[in-house]
Coordinates of C-alpha atoms and ligand atoms in Angstrom, one line a residue:
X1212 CA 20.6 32.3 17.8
X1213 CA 17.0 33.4 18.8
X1214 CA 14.8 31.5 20.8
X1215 CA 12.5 32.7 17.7
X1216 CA 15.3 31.0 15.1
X1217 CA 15.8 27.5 17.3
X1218 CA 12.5 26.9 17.9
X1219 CA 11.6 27.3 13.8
X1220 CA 14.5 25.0 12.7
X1221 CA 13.3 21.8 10.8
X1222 CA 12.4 19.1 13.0
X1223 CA 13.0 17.1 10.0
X1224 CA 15.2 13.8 11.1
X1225 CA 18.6 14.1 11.1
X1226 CA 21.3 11.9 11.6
X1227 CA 24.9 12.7 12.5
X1228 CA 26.4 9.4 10.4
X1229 CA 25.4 9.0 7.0
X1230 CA 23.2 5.9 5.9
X1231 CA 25.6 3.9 3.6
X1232 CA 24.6 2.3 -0.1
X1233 CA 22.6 -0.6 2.0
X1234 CA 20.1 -3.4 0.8
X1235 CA 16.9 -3.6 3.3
X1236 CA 15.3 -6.9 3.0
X1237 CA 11.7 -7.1 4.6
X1238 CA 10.2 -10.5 5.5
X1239 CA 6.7 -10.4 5.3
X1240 CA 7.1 -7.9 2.4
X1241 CA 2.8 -8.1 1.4
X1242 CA 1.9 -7.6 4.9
X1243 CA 0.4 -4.5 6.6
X1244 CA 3.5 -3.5 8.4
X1245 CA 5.1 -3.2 4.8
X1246 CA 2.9 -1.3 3.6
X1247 CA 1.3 1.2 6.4
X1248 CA 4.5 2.0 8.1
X1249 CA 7.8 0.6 6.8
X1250 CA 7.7 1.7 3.4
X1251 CA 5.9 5.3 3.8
X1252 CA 9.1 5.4 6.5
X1253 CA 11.6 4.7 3.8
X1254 CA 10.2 6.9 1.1
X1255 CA 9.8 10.1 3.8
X1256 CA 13.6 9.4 4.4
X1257 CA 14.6 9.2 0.9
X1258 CA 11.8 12.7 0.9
X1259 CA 14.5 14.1 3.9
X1260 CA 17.6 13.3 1.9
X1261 CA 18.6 10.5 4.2
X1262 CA 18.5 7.8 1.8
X1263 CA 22.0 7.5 -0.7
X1264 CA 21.6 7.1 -4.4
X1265 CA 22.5 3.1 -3.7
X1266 CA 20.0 1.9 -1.5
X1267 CA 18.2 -1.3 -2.7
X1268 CA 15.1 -2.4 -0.9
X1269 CA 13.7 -6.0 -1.5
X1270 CA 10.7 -7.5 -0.1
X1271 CA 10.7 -11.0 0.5
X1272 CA 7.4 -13.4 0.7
X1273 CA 5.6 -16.0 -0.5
X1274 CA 2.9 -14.8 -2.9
X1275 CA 4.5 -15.0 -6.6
X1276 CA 4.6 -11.2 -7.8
X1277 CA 7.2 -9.8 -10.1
X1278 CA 8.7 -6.5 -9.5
X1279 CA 6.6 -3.8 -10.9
X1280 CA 3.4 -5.1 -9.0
X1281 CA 5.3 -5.3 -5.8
X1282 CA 6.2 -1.1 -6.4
X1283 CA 2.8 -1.1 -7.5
X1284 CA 1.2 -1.9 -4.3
X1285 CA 3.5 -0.3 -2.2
X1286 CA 2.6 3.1 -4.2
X1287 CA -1.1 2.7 -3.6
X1288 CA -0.4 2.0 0.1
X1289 CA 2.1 5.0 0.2
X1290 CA -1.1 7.0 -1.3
X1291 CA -3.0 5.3 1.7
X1292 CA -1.1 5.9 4.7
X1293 CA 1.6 8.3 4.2
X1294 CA 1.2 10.7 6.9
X1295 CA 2.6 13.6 4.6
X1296 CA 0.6 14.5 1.6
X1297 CA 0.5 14.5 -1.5
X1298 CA 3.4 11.9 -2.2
X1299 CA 6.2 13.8 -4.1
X1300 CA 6.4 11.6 -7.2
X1301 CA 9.7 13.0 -7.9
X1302 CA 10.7 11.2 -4.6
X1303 CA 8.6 7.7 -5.2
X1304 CA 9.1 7.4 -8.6
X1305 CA 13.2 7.8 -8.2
X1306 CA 13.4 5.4 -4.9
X1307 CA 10.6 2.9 -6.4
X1308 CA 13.3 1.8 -8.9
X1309 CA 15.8 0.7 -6.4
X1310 CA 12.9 -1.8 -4.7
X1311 CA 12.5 -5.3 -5.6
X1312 CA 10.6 -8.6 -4.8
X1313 CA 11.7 -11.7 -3.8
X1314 CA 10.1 -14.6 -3.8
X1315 CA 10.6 -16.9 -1.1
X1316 CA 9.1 -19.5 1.7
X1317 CA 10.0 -18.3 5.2
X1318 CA 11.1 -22.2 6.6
X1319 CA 13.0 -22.8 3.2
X1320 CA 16.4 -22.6 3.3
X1321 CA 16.6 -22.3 -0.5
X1322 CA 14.9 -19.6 -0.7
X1323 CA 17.7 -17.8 1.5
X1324 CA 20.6 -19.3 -1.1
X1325 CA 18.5 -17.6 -3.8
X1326 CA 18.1 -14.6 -2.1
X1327 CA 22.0 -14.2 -0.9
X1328 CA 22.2 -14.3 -5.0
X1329 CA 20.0 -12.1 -5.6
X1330 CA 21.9 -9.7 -3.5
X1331 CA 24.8 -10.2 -4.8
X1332 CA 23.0 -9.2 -8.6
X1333 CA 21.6 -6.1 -8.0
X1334 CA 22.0 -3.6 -10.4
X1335 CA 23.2 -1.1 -7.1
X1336 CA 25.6 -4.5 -5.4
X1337 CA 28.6 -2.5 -6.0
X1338 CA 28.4 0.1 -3.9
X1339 CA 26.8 -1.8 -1.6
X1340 CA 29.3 -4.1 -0.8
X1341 CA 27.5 -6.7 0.9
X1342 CA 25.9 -4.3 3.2
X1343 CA 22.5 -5.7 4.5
X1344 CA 19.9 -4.8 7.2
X1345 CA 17.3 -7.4 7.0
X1346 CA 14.2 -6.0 8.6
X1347 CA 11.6 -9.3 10.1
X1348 CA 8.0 -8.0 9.7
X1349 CA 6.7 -11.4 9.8
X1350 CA 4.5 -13.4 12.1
X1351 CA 6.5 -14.1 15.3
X1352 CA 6.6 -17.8 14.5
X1353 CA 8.7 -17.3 11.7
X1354 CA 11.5 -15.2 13.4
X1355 CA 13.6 -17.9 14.4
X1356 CA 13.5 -19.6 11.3
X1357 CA 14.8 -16.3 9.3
X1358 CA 17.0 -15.7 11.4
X1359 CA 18.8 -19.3 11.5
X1360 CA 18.4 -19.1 7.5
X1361 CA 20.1 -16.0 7.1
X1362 CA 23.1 -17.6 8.9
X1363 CA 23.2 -20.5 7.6
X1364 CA 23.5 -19.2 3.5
X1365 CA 26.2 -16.7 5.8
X1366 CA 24.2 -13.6 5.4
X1367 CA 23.8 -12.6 9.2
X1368 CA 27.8 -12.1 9.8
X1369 CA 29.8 -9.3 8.3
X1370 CA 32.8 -10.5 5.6
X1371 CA 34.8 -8.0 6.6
X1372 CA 35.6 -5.1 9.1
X1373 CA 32.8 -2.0 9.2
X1374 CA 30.2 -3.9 6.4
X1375 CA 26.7 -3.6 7.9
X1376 CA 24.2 -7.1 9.2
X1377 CA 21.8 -6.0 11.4
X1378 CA 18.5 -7.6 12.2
X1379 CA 15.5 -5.4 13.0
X1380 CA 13.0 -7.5 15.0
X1381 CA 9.5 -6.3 15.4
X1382 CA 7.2 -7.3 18.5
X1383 CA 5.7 -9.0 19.6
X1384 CA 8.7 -10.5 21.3
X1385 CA 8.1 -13.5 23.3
X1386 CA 4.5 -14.1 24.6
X1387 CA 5.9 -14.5 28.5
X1388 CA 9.8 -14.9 29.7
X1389 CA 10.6 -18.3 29.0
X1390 CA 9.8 -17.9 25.0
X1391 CA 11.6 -14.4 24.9
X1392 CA 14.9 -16.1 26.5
X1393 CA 14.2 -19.2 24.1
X1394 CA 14.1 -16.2 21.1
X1395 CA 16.9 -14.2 22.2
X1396 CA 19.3 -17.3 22.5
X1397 CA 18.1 -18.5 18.4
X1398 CA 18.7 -14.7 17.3
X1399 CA 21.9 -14.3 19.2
X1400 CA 23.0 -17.6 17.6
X1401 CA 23.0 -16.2 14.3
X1402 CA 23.3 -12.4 15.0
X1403 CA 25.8 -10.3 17.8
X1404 CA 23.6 -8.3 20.3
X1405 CA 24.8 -5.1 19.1
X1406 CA 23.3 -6.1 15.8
X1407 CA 20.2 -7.0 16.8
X1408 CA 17.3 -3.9 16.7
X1409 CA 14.2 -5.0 19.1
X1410 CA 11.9 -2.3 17.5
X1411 CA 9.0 -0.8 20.8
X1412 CA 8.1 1.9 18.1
X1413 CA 6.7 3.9 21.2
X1414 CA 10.8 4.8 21.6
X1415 CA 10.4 6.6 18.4
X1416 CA 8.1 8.9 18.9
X1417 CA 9.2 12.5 19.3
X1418 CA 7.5 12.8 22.3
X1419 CA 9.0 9.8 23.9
X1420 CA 12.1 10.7 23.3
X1421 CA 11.8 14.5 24.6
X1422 CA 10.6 12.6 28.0
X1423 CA 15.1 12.6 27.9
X1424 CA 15.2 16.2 27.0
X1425 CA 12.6 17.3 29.3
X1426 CA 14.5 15.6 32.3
X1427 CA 18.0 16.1 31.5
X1428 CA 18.4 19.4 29.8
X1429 CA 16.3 21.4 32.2
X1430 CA 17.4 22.6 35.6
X1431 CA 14.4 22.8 37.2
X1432 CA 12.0 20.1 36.9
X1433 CA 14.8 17.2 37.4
X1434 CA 15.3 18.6 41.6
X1435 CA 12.0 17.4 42.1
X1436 CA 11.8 14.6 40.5
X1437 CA 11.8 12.3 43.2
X1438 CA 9.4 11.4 46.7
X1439 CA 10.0 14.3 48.2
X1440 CA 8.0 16.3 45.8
X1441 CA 6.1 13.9 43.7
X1442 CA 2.6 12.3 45.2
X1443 CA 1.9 10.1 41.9
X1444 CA 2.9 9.3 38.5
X1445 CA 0.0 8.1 36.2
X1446 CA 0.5 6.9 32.7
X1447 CA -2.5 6.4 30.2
X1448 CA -2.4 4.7 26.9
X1449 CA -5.9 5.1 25.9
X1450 CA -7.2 3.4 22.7
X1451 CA -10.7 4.2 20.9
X1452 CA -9.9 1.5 18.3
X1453 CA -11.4 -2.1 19.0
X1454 CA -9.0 -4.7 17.7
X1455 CA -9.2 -3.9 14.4
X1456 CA -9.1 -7.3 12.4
X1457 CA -6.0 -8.7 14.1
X1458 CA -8.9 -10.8 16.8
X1459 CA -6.8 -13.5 16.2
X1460 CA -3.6 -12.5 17.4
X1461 CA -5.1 -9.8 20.1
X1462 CA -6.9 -12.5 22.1
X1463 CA -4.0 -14.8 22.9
X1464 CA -2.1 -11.5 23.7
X1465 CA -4.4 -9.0 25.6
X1466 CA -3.7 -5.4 26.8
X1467 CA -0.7 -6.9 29.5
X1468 CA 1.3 -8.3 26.5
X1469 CA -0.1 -6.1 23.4
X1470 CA 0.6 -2.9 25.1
X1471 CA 1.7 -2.8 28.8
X1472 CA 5.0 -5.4 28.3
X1473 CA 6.2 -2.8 25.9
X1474 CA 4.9 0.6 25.5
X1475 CA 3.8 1.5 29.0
X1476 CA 7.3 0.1 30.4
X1477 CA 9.2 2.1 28.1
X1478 CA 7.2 5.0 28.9
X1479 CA 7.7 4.2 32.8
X1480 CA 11.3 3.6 32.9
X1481 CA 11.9 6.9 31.1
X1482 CA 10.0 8.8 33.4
X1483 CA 11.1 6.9 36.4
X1484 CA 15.0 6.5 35.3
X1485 CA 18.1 7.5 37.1
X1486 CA 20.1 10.1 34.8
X1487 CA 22.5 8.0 32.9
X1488 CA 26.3 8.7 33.1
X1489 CA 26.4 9.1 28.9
X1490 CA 24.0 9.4 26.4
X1491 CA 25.3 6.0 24.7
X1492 CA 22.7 3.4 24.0
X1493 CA 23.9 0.9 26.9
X1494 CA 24.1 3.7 29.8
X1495 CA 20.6 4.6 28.6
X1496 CA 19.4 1.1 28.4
X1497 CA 21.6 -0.1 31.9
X1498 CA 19.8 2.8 33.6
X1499 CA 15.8 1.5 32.2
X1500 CA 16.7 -2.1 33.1
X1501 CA 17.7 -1.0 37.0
X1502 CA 14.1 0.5 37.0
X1503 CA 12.5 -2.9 35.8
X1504 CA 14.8 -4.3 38.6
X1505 CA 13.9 -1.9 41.0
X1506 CA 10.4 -3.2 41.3
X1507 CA 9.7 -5.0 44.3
X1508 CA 8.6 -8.7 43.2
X1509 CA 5.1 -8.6 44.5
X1510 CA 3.1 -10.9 46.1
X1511 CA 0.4 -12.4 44.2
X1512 CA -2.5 -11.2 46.7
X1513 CA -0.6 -7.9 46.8
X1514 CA -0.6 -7.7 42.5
X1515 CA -4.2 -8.6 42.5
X1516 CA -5.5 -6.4 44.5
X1517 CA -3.5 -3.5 42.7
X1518 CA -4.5 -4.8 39.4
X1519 CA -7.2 -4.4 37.0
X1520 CA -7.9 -6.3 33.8
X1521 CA -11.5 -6.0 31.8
X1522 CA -12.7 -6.2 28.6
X1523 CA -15.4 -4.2 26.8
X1524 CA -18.5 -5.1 26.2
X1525 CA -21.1 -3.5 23.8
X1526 CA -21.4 0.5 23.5
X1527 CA -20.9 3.6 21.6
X1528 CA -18.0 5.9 20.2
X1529 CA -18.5 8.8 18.8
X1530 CA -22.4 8.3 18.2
X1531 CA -21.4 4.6 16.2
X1532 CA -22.8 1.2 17.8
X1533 CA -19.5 -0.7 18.9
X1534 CA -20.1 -4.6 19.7
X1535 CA -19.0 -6.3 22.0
X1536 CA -15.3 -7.8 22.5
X1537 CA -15.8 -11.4 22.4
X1538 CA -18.2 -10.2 18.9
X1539 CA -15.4 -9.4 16.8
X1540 CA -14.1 -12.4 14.5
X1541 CA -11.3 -14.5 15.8
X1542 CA -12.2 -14.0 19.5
X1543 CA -13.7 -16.3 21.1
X1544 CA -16.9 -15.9 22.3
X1545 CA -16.6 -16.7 25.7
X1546 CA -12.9 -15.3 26.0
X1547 CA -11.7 -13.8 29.2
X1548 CA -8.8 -11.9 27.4
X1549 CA -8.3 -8.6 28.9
X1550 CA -8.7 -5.4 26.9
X1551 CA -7.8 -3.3 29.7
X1552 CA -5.5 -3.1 32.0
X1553 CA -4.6 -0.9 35.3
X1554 CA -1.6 -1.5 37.1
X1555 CA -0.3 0.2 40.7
X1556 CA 3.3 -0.3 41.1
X1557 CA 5.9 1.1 43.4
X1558 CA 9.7 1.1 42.9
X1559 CA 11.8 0.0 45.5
X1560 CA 14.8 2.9 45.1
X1561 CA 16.2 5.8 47.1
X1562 CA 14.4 8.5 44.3
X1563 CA 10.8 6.3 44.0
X1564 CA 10.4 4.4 47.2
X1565 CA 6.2 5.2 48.3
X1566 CA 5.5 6.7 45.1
X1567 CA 3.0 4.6 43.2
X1568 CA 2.7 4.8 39.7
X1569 CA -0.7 4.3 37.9
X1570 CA -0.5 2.6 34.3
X1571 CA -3.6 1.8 32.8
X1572 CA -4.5 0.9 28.7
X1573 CA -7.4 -0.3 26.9
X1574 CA -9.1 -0.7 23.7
X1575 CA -12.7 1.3 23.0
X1576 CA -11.7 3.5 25.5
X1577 CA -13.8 7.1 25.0
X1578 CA -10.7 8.9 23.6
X1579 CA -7.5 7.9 21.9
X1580 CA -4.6 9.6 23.2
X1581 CA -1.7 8.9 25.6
X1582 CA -0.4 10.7 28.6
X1583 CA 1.8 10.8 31.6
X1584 CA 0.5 13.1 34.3
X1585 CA 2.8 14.0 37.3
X1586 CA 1.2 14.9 40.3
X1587 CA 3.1 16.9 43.1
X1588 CA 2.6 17.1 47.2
X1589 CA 0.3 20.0 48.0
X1590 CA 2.4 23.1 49.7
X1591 CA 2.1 23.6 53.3
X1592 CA -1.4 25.1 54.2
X1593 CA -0.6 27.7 56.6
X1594 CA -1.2 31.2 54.3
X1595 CA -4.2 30.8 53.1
X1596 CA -7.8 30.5 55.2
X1597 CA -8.9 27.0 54.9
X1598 CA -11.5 27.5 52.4
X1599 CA -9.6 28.5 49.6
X1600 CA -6.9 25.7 51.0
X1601 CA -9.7 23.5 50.1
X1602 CA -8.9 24.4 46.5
X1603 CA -5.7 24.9 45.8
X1604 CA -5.0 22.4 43.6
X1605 CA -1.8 19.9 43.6
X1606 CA 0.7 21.3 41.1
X1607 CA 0.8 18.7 38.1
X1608 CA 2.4 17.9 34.6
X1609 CA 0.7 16.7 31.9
X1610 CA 3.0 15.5 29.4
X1611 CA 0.2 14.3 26.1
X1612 CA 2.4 12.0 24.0
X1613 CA -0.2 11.9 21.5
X1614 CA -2.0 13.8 19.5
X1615 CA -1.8 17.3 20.2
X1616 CA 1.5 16.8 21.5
X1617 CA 3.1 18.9 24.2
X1618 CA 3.0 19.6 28.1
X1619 CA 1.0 21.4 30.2
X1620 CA 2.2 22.4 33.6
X1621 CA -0.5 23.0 36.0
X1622 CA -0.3 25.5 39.4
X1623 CA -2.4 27.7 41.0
X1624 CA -3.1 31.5 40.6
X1625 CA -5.0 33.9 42.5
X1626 CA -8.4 34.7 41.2
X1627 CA -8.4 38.5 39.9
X1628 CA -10.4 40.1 42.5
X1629 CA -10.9 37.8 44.7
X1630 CA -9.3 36.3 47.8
X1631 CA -8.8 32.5 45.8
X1632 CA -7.0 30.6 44.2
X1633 CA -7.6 28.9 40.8
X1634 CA -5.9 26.1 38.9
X1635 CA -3.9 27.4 35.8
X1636 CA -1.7 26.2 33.1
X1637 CA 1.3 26.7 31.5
X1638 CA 1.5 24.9 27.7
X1639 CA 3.9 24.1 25.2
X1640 CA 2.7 22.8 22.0
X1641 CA 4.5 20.9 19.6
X1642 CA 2.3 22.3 16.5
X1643 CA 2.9 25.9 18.0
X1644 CA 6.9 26.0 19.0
X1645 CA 7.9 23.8 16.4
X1646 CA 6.2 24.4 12.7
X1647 CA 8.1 21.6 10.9
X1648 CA 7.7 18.6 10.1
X1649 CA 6.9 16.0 13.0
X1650 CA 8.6 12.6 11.6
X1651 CA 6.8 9.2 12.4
X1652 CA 8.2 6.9 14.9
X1653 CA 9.7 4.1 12.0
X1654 CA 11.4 6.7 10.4
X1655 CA 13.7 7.3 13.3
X1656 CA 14.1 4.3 13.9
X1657 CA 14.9 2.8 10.7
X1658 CA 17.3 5.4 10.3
X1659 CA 19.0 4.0 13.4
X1660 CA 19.4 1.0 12.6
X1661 CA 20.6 2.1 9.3
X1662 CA 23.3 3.8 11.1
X1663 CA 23.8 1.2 14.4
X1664 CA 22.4 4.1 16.7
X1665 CA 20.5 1.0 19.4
X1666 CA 19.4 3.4 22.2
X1667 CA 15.8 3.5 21.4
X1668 CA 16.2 0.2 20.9
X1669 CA 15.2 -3.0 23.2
X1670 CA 18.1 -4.4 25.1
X1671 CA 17.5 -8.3 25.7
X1672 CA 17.4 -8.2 29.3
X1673 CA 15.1 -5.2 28.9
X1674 CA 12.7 -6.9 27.7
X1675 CA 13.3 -10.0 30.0
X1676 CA 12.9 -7.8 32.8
X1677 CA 9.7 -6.2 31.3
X1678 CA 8.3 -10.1 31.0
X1679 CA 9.3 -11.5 34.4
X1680 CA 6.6 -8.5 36.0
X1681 CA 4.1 -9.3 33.3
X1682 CA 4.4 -13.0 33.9
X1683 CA 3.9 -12.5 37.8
X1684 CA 0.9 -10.8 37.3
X1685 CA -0.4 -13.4 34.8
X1686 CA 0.6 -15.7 37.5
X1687 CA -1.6 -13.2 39.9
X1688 CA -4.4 -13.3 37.8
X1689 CA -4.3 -17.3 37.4
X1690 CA -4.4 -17.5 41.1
X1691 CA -7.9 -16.0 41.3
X1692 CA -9.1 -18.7 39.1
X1693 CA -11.9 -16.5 38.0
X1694 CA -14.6 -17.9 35.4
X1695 CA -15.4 -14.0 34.5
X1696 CA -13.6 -10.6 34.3
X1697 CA -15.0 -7.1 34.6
X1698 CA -17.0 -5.6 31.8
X1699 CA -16.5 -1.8 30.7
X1700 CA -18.9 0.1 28.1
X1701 CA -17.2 0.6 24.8
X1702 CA -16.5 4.3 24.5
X1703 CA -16.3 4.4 28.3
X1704 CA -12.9 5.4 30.1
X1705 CA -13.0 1.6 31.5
X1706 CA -14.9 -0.6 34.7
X1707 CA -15.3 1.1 38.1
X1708 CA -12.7 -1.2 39.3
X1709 CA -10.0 0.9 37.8
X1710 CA -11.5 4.5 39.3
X1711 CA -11.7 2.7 42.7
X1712 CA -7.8 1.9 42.3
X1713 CA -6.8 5.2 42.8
X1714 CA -10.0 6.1 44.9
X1715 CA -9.1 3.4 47.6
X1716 CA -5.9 5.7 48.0
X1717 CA -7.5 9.2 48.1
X1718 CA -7.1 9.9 44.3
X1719 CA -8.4 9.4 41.1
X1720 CA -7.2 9.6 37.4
X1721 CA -6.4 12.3 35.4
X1722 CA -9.5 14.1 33.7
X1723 CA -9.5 13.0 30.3
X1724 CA -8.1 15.6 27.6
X1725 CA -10.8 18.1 26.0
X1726 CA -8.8 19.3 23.2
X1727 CA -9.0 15.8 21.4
Ligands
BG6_2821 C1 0.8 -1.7 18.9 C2 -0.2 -2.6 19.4 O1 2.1 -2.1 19.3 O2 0.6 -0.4 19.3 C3 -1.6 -2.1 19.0 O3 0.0 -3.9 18.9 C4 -1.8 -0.6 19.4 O4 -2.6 -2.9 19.6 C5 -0.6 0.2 18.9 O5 -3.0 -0.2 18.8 C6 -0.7 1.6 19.5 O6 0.3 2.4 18.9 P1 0.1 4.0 18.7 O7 1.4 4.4 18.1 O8 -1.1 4.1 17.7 O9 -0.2 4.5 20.0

């Protein structure tokens, strides 16, 4: 095969084990995650071919609705926010027939017997043979109350050898360590481990999981992966949108637990992993927890000065007046919730150790877009006369996650001409190698879980791991005892604090992407 013929192959999901006849039952079936992501996921797999004839999906919540309104809904959202258009009605109209509402109260065990015979009467329960992945898309509050329900009416244990009860948990889970231990015990009560699907849909992304590909299946980036060769590793999850309406939840969360418990980690422990001895989920995941572990526990003077946390105040994005964080509705007005956050941290490990690694997020940030950028040691500066020393530039990676995906690698060239050198760049696109479909994170991973595929899935102690740091530097941050935090200028890249992170240490972040 060509280079020409691999690299114009469908990117289109696959999946090497078919998806049997399954009922999906989503809790919290009228909310937004319903209908922005896990339905459009659903109908682009039934789009792909990935869906069988048998596959039932009910939505389960508390609003009385009868069946045709519920596909109703969902159809006008698909119109909304399906990334591919327009919606193939030959696809919709077929799979909307197979989908179904339930109406139940979340605490209400009742609700679960009525459900379990509900199951048991769909027109498609034969060849689904009690097969059930019960997807929670509710408020976090509720999970432990599902989840004991589901057992208790026997729905969360498998009859019989090979039939399918898995649990797909969204986040945010736990709000520090001590309620994510408290969770994992009440969901392992009523479900095995193995069945339970913590989703970070960051592991779904294309993009994050090529960070695998790029290590592992290349010869020569992986030999220098490590201190010899590496200066710094900086990872950016920046956010133009504010909070969006969800005030409420955001400012009992902030940036630390919204995006840097999760996302950011997962992107870190990828870059930063040892290679894994399989590709099996619990190598993968045994070799990302070991990072988390890896990290020196750091002392609270030590976290605070290496950490930054702000929030925005007032600006402008793209020419439109932004107000103010503690403005928007469900914030409180003199909140000191952070909507930024920059993190150094080092890992303590015979590949990492003096390396720091940058990780900073925020929300009404100047550009939405996220990126890990890999900064190499300068060569040695004997050849050329010090002037043009002066600026040759450090070899670096850029790896954009989103949008625009791809990676650029960055190294100098000599100026036609002249006696200098200039920075160039090598790029791969994703839009230009690949001219196929891009599939959105959920559909992955729903087809995963469909198929009890967990690797880009959260382990438990994964994400205990990921909450001891963040709890340390909550702990950091309480220590200060400050009546104020830093403000940054929405549609700014964030305070001054966070440039005078890297500054203090002879370098500074990543310039911020121009084809955006
Ligand atoms: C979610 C956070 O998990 O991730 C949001 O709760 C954030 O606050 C979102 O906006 C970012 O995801 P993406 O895929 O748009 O980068």
């Amino acid at each position: 095969m060509t280079c020409q013929e691999i690299s114009q192959r469908p990117l289109a999901i696959t999946s090497s084990i078919p998806v049997k006849p399954t009922a999906a039952v989503i809790f919290g079936a009228t909310g937004d995650l319903t209908h922005r992501k896990i339905v459009p996921a659903f109908y682009h797999l039934a789009k792909n071919g990935l869906l069988p004839e048998d596959f039932a999906i009910i939505g389960f919540a508390r609003r009385p609705k009868t069946d045709a309104e519920f596909r109703e809904d969902l159809r006008v959202a698909l119109e909304q926010f399906s990334h591919t258009k327009p919606i193939d009605y030959s696809v919709w109209d077929k799979m909307s027939k197979h989908i179904y509402y339930h109406q139940g109260d979340l605490p209400d065990l009742d609700s679960y017997r009525s459900l379990a015979e509900r199951l048991k009467a769909l027109p498609e329960a034969d060849a689904i043979q009690g097969n059930y992945l019960f997807y929670l898309a509710t408020a976090p509050n509720y999970f432990g109350d599902v989840a004991g329900n589901l057992a208790e009416v026997g729905l969360a244990r498998a009859e019989r050898d090979g039939q399918v009860r898995r649990l797909i948990v969204e986040k945010p889970f736990g709000e520090d360590l001590q309620s994510a231990q408290s969770l994992n015990n009440t969901l392992q009560k009523a479900f095995p481990e193995k069945n339970i699907y913590r989703i970070d849909h960051y592991l779904g992304k294309e993009t994050v999981q090529n960070l695998m590909y790029f290590r592992f299946a290349n010869t020569i980036f992986e030999p220098l992966w490590n201190r010899n060769y590496i200066d710094h590793v900086q990872i950016t999850v920046s956010e133009k949108v504010g909070v969006m309406g969800r005030g409420g939840y955001y400012d009992s969360a902030g940036a630390s637990r919204d995006m840097l418990q999760n996302h950011m980690l997962q992107l870190f422990t990828l870059i930063a992993m040892e290679p894994p001895a399989s590709l099996d989920a619990e190598s993968i995941r045994d070799e990302k927890v070991k990072v988390l572990r890896s990290i020196p526990t750091p002392k609270l003077d030590e976290l605070t000065k290496n950490s930054v946390r702000a929030q925005y105040g007032g600006g402008f994005i793209d020419g439109k007046a932004i107000p103010a964080y503690r403005q928007e509705d469900r914030v409180a007005q003199n909140s000191l919730t952070e909507t930024f956050v920059a993190l150094r941290l080092e890992i303590d490990n015979w590949r990492w150790q003096g390396v720091p690694f940058y990780l900073r997020t925020g929300k009404a940030l100047s550009k939405q877009y996220t990126e890990i950028s890999i900064t190499f040691n300068r060569p040695p500066s004997v050849l050329f006369a010090s002037s043009a020393d002066e600026r040759l530039h450090r070899n670096n990676l850029r790896i954009r996650i989103q949008p625009n995906e791809g990676i650029t690698l960055n190294f100098n060239a000599k100026k036609p001409a002249k006696a200098e050198a200039q920075g160039v760049g090598m790029n791969f696109r994703y839009k230009q190698d690949f001219t196929d479909y891009l599939p959105e994170a959920y559909e992955r991973l729903i087809v995963d879980a469909l198929t009890g595929e967990s690797t880009l899935f959260t382990r438990s102690d994964e994400v205990e791991q990921a909450w001891r740091l963040v709890d340390t530097l909550h702990a950091a941050w309480a220590s200060q005892q400050s009546t104020n935090l830093p403000l940054y200028s929405a549609g700014s890249m964030g305070p001054f604090e966070s440039d005078l992170l890297l500054q203090r240490e002879g370098r500074r972040w990543a310039s911020v992407p121009t084809d955006i």
